[in-house]
GROMACS .gro file of C-alpha atoms in nm:
model
  202
    1MET     CA    1  15.295   2.002   8.462
    2THR     CA    2  15.199   1.632   8.472
    3VAL     CA    3  15.060   1.522   8.806
    4SER     CA    4  15.000   1.164   8.915
    5PHE     CA    5  14.864   1.024   9.239
    6PRO     CA    6  14.883   0.665   9.373
    7ALA     CA    7  14.561   0.478   9.304
    8SER     CA    8  14.517   0.361   9.664
    9ARG     CA    9  14.557   0.713   9.800
   10THR     CA   10  14.323   0.854   9.539
   11ARG     CA   11  14.051   0.604   9.630
   12ALA     CA   12  14.085   0.681  10.001
   13VAL     CA   13  14.071   1.057   9.948
   14LEU     CA   14  13.776   1.040   9.710
   15LYS     CA   15  13.585   0.832   9.965
   16LYS     CA   16  13.640   1.110  10.219
   17LEU     CA   17  13.536   1.368   9.960
   18THR     CA   18  13.208   1.181   9.910
   19ALA     CA   19  13.141   1.218  10.283
   20LEU     CA   20  13.234   1.586  10.272
   21TYR     CA   21  12.995   1.642   9.982
   22ALA     CA   22  12.715   1.482  10.187
   23ASP     CA   23  12.784   1.734  10.463
   24MET     CA   24  12.786   2.017  10.207
   25ASP     CA   25  12.450   1.901  10.076
   26ALA     CA   26  12.306   1.894  10.428
   27ALA     CA   27  12.437   2.244  10.504
   28TYR     CA   28  12.295   2.376  10.176
   29THR     CA   29  11.956   2.212  10.234
   30ALA     CA   30  11.927   2.370  10.580
   31ALA     CA   31  12.026   2.716  10.453
   32ALA     CA   32  11.794   2.695  10.153
   33ALA     CA   33  11.504   2.589  10.374
   34ALA     CA   34  11.566   2.880  10.610
   35ALA     CA   35  11.560   3.122  10.317
   36GLY     CA   36  11.263   2.955  10.149
   37LEU     CA   37  11.478   2.898   9.841
   38SER     CA   38  11.399   2.635   9.580
   39CYS     CA   39  11.566   2.585   9.242
   40ALA     CA   40  11.251   2.429   9.096
   41GLY     CA   41  11.125   2.636   8.806
   42CYS     CA   42  11.388   2.907   8.857
   43ALA     CA   43  11.430   3.121   8.545
   44GLU     CA   44  11.779   3.239   8.653
   45ASN     CA   45  11.969   2.919   8.579
   46CYS     CA   46  12.297   2.922   8.773
   47CYS     CA   47  12.432   2.660   8.529
   48THR     CA   48  12.520   2.951   8.300
   49SER     CA   49  12.738   3.110   8.570
   50PHE     CA   50  13.112   3.131   8.498
   51PHE     CA   51  13.242   2.902   8.773
   52GLN     CA   52  13.609   2.811   8.810
   53HIS     CA   53  13.720   2.520   9.025
   54HIS     CA   54  14.038   2.501   9.228
   55THR     CA   55  14.130   2.153   9.352
   56ASN     CA   56  14.282   1.843   9.200
   57VAL     CA   57  14.076   1.620   9.429
   58GLU     CA   58  13.749   1.757   9.287
   59TRP     CA   59  13.886   1.726   8.935
   60LEU     CA   60  13.955   1.358   8.999
   61TYR     CA   61  13.603   1.316   9.139
   62LEU     CA   62  13.458   1.472   8.825
   63ARG     CA   63  13.667   1.239   8.609
   64GLU     CA   64  13.538   0.943   8.810
   65GLY     CA   65  13.181   1.048   8.735
   66LEU     CA   66  13.254   1.088   8.364
   67ALA     CA   67  13.417   0.745   8.350
   68LYS     CA   68  13.094   0.585   8.474
   69LEU     CA   69  12.890   0.723   8.185
   70PRO     CA   70  12.812   0.535   7.863
   71PRO     CA   71  13.077   0.625   7.601
   72GLU     CA   72  12.835   0.809   7.373
   73ARG     CA   73  12.709   1.028   7.655
   74ARG     CA   74  13.061   1.105   7.773
   75GLN     CA   75  13.155   1.197   7.416
   76ALA     CA   76  12.854   1.431   7.394
   77TYR     CA   77  12.970   1.612   7.709
   78GLU     CA   78  13.323   1.640   7.571
   79ASP     CA   79  13.189   1.788   7.247
   80ARG     CA   80  12.974   2.034   7.440
   81ALA     CA   81  13.274   2.125   7.658
   82ARG     CA   82  13.478   2.219   7.352
   83ASP     CA   83  13.190   2.432   7.224
   84TYR     CA   84  13.163   2.592   7.569
   85LEU     CA   85  13.531   2.685   7.561
   86ALA     CA   86  13.498   2.845   7.218
   87GLN     CA   87  13.203   3.056   7.332
   88ALA     CA   88  13.372   3.147   7.661
   89ARG     CA   89  13.691   3.257   7.486
   90GLU     CA   90  13.488   3.475   7.251
   91ALA     CA   91  13.308   3.643   7.543
   92LEU     CA   92  13.634   3.696   7.733
   93SER     CA   93  13.795   3.851   7.424
   94ARG     CA   94  13.517   4.112   7.434
   95GLY     CA   95  13.585   4.180   7.800
   96GLU     CA   96  13.262   4.007   7.904
   97THR     CA   97  13.198   3.741   8.167
   98PRO     CA   98  13.087   3.427   7.980
   99GLN     CA   99  12.725   3.323   8.025
  100VAL     CA  100  12.727   2.981   7.859
  101MET     CA  101  12.525   2.675   7.960
  102CYS     CA  102  12.726   2.413   8.148
  103PRO     CA  103  12.822   2.128   7.911
  104VAL     CA  104  12.671   1.860   8.139
  105ASN     CA  105  12.331   2.031   8.169
  106ASP     CA  106  12.065   1.812   8.006
  107ASP     CA  107  11.742   2.007   7.956
  108GLY     CA  108  11.777   2.184   8.290
  109LEU     CA  109  11.910   1.887   8.487
  110CYS     CA  110  12.271   1.809   8.579
  111GLY     CA  111  12.394   1.499   8.397
  112LEU     CA  112  12.661   1.449   8.665
  113TYR     CA  113  12.450   1.545   8.966
  114GLY     CA  114  12.607   1.292   9.200
  115HIS     CA  115  12.954   1.410   9.098
  116ARG     CA  116  12.891   1.786   9.085
  117LEU     CA  117  13.160   1.996   9.250
  118MET     CA  118  13.163   2.218   9.557
  119ILE     CA  119  13.064   2.544   9.387
  120CYS     CA  120  12.766   2.375   9.225
  121ARG     CA  121  12.658   2.229   9.560
  122LEU     CA  122  12.684   2.548   9.767
  123HIS     CA  123  12.591   2.824   9.523
  124GLY     CA  124  12.279   3.027   9.586
  125VAL     CA  125  12.229   3.048   9.963
  126PRO     CA  126  12.357   3.328  10.190
  127ASN     CA  127  12.696   3.226  10.326
  128VAL     CA  128  13.001   3.354  10.506
  129LEU     CA  129  13.369   3.264  10.479
  130LEU     CA  130  13.645   3.340  10.726
  131ALA     CA  131  13.948   3.447  10.520
  132GLY     CA  132  14.243   3.522  10.745
  133MET     CA  133  14.116   3.779  10.996
  134ASN     CA  134  13.835   3.893  10.767
  135ILE     CA  135  13.484   3.761  10.724
  136ARG     CA  136  13.357   3.764  10.368
  137GLU     CA  137  12.981   3.770  10.327
  138PHE     CA  138  12.790   3.647  10.023
  139PRO     CA  139  12.418   3.734   9.997
  140GLY     CA  140  12.325   3.440   9.774
  141CYS     CA  141  12.185   3.427   9.423
  142GLY     CA  142  11.937   3.682   9.286
  143PRO     CA  143  11.621   3.485   9.374
  144CYS     CA  144  11.754   3.421   9.726
  145GLN     CA  145  11.834   3.789   9.777
  146ARG     CA  146  11.481   3.881   9.676
  147LEU     CA  147  11.342   3.629   9.923
  148THR     CA  148  11.554   3.749  10.213
  149ALA     CA  149  11.492   4.116  10.130
  150GLY     CA  150  11.134   4.054  10.237
  151GLY     CA  151  11.251   4.016  10.595
  152LYS     CA  152  11.274   3.636  10.601
  153ASP     CA  153  11.516   3.523  10.869
  154ALA     CA  154  11.783   3.335  10.678
  155LYS     CA  155  12.093   3.247  10.876
  156ALA     CA  156  12.401   3.248  10.654
  157MET     CA  157  12.573   2.916  10.600
  158ASP     CA  158  12.934   2.911  10.724
  159ARG     CA  159  13.146   2.771  10.441
  160THR     CA  160  13.470   2.795  10.638
  161PRO     CA  161  13.484   2.445  10.795
  162LEU     CA  162  13.374   2.285  10.468
  163LEU     CA  163  13.646   2.461  10.269
  164ARG     CA  164  13.906   2.375  10.530
  165ARG     CA  165  13.816   2.008  10.501
  166LEU     CA  166  13.840   2.029  10.123
  167ALA     CA  167  14.183   2.194  10.149
  168ALA     CA  168  14.296   1.919  10.387
  169LEU     CA  169  14.188   1.653  10.137
  170GLU     CA  170  14.383   1.832   9.864
  171MET     CA  171  14.696   1.816  10.079
  172GLU     CA  172  14.629   1.452  10.169
  173LEU     CA  173  14.606   1.371   9.798
  174TRP     CA  174  14.938   1.552   9.741
  175GLY     CA  175  15.102   1.334  10.006
  176SER     CA  176  15.464   1.376  10.106
  177LYS     CA  177  15.578   1.538   9.781
  178PRO     CA  178  15.764   1.865   9.845
  179GLY     CA  179  15.589   2.195   9.796
  180ARG     CA  180  15.218   2.244   9.743
  181PRO     CA  181  14.976   2.097   9.487
  182PRO     CA  182  14.978   2.279   9.151
  183LYS     CA  183  14.717   2.552   9.132
  184VAL     CA  184  14.393   2.465   8.955
  185ASP     CA  185  14.186   2.749   8.812
  186LEU     CA  186  13.966   2.584   8.549
  187THR     CA  187  13.606   2.576   8.441
  188LEU     CA  188  13.430   2.242   8.442
  189ALA     CA  189  13.451   2.244   8.061
  190GLU     CA  190  13.829   2.286   8.073
  191MET     CA  191  13.853   1.997   8.318
  192ILE     CA  192  13.648   1.773   8.090
  193VAL     CA  193  13.856   1.855   7.782
  194ALA     CA  194  14.188   1.812   7.967
  195GLY     CA  195  14.079   1.475   8.106
  196GLY     CA  196  14.235   1.499   8.451
  197PRO     CA  197  14.526   1.649   8.650
  198GLY     CA  198  14.759   1.397   8.485
  199GLY     CA  199  14.614   1.448   8.138
  200ARG     CA  200  14.361   1.244   7.943
  201GLU     CA  201  14.328   0.875   8.020
  202GLU     CA  202  14.248   0.666   7.712
   0.00000   0.00000   0.00000
C-alpha cells in the first residue's frame, strides 16, 4: 500500500516528535541514573537486539535523518541494511531470533543518534506500560537487572504517557483519511531498504 502525507503536515508532526523524543531522553536519563545504569563499555550491545518499529511518523523521522547524511555514508548504511536482512532471514528460517548488528552502528556508536527511534531511546531501564486494564512490567536489560538485583532502588519508568503521545502523533499524521494508518512492523534495516512509507524517494 502506497502512503503519502502532505509536506506541511509532516513537518509539523515531526517537529512535535522531536519534542517528544526530548522528553523520552529525559525520562530514560532519570531512570538510568536511579538504577546506576550506563551503556559505556557495556559488553552486551543492545544494537544487536531484534527490534521492530511500529509507526509511520518514526519511519519518516528516520528517513529525514538519512537524507541529511553524505551520499556515500547513506549508501553504506543501505548496503549494510541489505546484508542485515539476509542474515536476519537466515536466522529466522532456523527458528532463531536474529542477533545482527544494527546497520547504522559505526564501531559501537549510532550513526543516526539524533534520529534514533523510540525503542532505541527507551530500551534498557526498568519500565511499566498500562495496556488496557493490565500493567505490563519490563525489568530492563541484563546489566540493569543485575544492578537492581543488588537491592538498588530503581523506580520503573512509566512508558504509557510517552506511547500515548506517539500514537496521537501517528493519528495526526494520518489526518482525516478514513480508517487507521497502515500497520508498520519493520526492523530499522527494512525501513532503510524500503525508503519510506510511500516508497523510496530518489
